Short mmCIF file of N, CA and C in Angstrom, two decimals:
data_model
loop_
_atom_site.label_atom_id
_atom_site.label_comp_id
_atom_site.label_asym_id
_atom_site.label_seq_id
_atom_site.Cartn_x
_atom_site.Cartn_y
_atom_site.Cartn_z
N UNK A 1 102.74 119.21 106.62
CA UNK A 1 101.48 119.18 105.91
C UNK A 1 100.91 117.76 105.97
N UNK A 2 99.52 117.56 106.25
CA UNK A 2 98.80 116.15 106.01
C UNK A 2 97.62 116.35 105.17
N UNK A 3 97.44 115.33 104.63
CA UNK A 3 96.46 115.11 103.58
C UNK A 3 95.44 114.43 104.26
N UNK A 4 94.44 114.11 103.47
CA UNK A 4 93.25 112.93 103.55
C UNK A 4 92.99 112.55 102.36
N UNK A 5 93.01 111.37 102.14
CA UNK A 5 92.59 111.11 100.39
C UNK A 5 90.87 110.24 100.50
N UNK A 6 90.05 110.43 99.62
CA UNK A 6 88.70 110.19 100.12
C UNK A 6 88.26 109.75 98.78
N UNK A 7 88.30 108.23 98.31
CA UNK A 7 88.22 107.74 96.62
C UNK A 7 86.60 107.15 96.64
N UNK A 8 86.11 107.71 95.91
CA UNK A 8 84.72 107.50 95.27
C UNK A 8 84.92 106.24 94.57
N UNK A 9 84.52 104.79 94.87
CA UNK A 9 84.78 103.62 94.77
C UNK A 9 83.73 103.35 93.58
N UNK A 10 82.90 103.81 93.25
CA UNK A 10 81.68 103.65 92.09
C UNK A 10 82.14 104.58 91.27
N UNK A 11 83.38 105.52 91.30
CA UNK A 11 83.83 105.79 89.99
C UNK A 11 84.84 105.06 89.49
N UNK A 12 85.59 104.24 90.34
CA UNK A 12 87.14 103.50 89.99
C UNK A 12 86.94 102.48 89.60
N UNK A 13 87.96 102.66 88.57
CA UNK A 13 87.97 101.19 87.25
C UNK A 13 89.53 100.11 87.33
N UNK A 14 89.85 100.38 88.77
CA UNK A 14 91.48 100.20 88.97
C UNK A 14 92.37 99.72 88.05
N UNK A 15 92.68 101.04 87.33
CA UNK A 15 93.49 100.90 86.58
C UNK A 15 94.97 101.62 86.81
N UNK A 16 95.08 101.91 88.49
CA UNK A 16 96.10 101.73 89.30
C UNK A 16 97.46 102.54 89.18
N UNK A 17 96.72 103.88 88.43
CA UNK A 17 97.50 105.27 87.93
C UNK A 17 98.06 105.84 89.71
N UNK A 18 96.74 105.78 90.77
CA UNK A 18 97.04 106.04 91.84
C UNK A 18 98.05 105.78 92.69
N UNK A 19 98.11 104.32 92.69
CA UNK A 19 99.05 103.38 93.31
C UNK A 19 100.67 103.93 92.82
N UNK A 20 100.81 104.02 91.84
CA UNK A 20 101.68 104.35 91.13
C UNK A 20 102.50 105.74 91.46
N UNK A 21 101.19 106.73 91.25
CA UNK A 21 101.16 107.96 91.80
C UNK A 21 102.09 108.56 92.53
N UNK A 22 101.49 107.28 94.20
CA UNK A 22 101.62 107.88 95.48
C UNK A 22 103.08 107.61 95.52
N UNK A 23 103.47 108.55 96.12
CA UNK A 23 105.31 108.49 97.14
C UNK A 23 104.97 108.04 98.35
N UNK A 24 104.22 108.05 99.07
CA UNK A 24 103.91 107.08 100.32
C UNK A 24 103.75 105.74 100.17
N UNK A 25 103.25 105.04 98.85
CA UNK A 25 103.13 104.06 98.58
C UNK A 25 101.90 103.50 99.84
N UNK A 26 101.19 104.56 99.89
CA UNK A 26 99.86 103.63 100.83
C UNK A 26 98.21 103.91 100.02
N UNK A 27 98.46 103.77 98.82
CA UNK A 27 96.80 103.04 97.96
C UNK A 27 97.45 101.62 97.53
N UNK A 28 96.14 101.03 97.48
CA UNK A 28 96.25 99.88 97.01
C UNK A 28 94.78 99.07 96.16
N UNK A 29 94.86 97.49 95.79
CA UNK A 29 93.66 98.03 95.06
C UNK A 29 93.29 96.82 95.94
N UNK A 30 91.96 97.32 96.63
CA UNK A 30 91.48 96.14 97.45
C UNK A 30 90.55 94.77 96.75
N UNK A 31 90.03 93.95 97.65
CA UNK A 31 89.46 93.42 97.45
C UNK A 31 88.18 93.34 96.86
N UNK A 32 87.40 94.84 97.66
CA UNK A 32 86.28 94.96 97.62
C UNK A 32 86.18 95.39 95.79
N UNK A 33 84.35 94.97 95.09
CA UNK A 33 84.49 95.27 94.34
C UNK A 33 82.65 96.55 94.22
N UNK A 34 83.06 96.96 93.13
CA UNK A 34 81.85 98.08 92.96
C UNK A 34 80.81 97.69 92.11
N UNK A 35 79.74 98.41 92.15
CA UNK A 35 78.92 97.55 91.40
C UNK A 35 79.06 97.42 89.81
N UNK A 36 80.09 97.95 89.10
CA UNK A 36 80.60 97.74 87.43
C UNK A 36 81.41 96.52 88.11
N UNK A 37 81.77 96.03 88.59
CA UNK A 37 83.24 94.68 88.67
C UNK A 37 83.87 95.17 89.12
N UNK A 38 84.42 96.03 89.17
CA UNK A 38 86.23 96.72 89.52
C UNK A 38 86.49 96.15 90.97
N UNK A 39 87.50 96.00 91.30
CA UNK A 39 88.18 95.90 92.16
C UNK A 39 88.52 97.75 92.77
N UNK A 40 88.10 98.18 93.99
CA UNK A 40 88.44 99.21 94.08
C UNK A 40 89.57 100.05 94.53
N UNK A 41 90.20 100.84 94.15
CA UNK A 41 91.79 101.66 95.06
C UNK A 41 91.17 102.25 96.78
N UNK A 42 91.94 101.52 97.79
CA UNK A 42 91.80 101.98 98.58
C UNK A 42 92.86 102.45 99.47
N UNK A 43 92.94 103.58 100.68
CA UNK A 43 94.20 103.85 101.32
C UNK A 43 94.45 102.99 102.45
N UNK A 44 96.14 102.42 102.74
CA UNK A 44 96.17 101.89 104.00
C UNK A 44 96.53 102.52 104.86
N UNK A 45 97.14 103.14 104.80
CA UNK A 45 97.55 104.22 106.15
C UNK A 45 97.40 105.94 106.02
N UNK A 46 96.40 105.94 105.99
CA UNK A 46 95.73 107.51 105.57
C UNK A 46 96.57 108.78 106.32
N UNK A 47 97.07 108.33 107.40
CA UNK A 47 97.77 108.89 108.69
C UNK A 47 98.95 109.29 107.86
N UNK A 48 99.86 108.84 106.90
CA UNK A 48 100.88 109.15 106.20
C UNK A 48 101.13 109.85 104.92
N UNK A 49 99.82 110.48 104.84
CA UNK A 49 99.22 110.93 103.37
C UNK A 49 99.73 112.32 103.95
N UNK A 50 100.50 112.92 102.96
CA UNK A 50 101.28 114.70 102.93
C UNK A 50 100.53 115.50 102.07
N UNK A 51 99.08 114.92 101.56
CA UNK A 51 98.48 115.97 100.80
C UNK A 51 98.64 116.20 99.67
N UNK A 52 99.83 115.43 98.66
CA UNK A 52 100.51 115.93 97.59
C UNK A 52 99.09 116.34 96.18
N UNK A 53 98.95 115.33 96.53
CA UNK A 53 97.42 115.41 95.29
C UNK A 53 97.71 114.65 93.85
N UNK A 54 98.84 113.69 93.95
CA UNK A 54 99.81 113.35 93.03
C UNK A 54 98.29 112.22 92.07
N UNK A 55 97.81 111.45 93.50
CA UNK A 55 96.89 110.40 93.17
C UNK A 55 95.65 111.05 92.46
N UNK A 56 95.08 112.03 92.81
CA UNK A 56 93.73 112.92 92.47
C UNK A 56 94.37 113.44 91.14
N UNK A 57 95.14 113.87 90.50
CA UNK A 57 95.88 114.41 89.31
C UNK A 57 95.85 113.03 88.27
N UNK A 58 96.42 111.54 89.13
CA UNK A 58 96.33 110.86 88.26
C UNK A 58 95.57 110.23 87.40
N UNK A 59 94.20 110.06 88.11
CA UNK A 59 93.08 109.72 87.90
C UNK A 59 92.05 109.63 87.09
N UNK A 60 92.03 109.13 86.15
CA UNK A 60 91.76 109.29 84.54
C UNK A 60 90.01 109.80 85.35
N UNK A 61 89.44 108.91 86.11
CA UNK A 61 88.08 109.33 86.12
C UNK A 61 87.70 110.30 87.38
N UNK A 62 88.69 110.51 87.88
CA UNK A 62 88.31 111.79 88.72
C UNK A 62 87.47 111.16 89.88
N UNK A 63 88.16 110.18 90.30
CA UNK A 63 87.59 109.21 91.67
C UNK A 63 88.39 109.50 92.80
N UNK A 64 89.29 110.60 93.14
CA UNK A 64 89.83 110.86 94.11
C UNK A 64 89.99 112.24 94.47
N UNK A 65 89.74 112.52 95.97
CA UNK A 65 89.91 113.85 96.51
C UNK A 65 90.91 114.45 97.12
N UNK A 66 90.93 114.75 97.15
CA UNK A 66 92.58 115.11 98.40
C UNK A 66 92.04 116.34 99.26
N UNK A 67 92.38 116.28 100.53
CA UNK A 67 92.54 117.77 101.50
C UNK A 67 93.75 118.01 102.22
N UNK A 68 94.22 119.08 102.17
CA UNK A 68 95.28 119.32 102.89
C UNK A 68 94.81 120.17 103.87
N UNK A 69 95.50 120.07 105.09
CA UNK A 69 95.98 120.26 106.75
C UNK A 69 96.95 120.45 106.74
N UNK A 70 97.25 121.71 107.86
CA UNK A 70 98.60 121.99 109.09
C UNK A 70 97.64 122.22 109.89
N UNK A 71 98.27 121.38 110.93
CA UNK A 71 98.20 121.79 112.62
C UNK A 71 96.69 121.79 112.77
N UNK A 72 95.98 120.78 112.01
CA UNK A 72 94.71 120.28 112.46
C UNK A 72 94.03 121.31 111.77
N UNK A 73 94.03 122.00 111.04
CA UNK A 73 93.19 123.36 110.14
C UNK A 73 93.62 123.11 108.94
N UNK A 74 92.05 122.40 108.32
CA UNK A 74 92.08 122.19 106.96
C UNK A 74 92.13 123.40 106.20
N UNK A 75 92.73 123.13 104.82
CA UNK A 75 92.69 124.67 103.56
C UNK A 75 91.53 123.96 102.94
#
């Protein structure tokens, strides 16, 4: 199974529930910031994301998506 995680950066207040979240350990909170201040959660290796949805669950403001894939055919 592969995922895609796709974080709406003008909703995130990085408060880094995601980071935490993930078992891949690939969000992080970048540099970039949004237009409230925040520093935003972004993915580094998207390629390693299994879909779990662990990060989108954590997400107090509902700034993250998840899709899951097999064999190149999204659900």
């Amino acid at each position: 199974m592969k995922g895609k995680i796709e974080i709406d950066k003008e909703r995130c207040k990085s408060c880094s529930y995601c980071i935490v979240a993930c078992p891949k350990k690939i969000i992080i909170l970048g540099s970039e910031l949004n237009s409230s201040g925040f520093h935003t959660a972004r993915v580094t290796d998207g390629d390693k994301c299994n879909g779990c949805t662990l990060c989108a669950e954590s997400c107090p403001e509902v700034a993250i998506e998840v899709w899951r894939y097999d064999g190149g055919k999204e659900d």
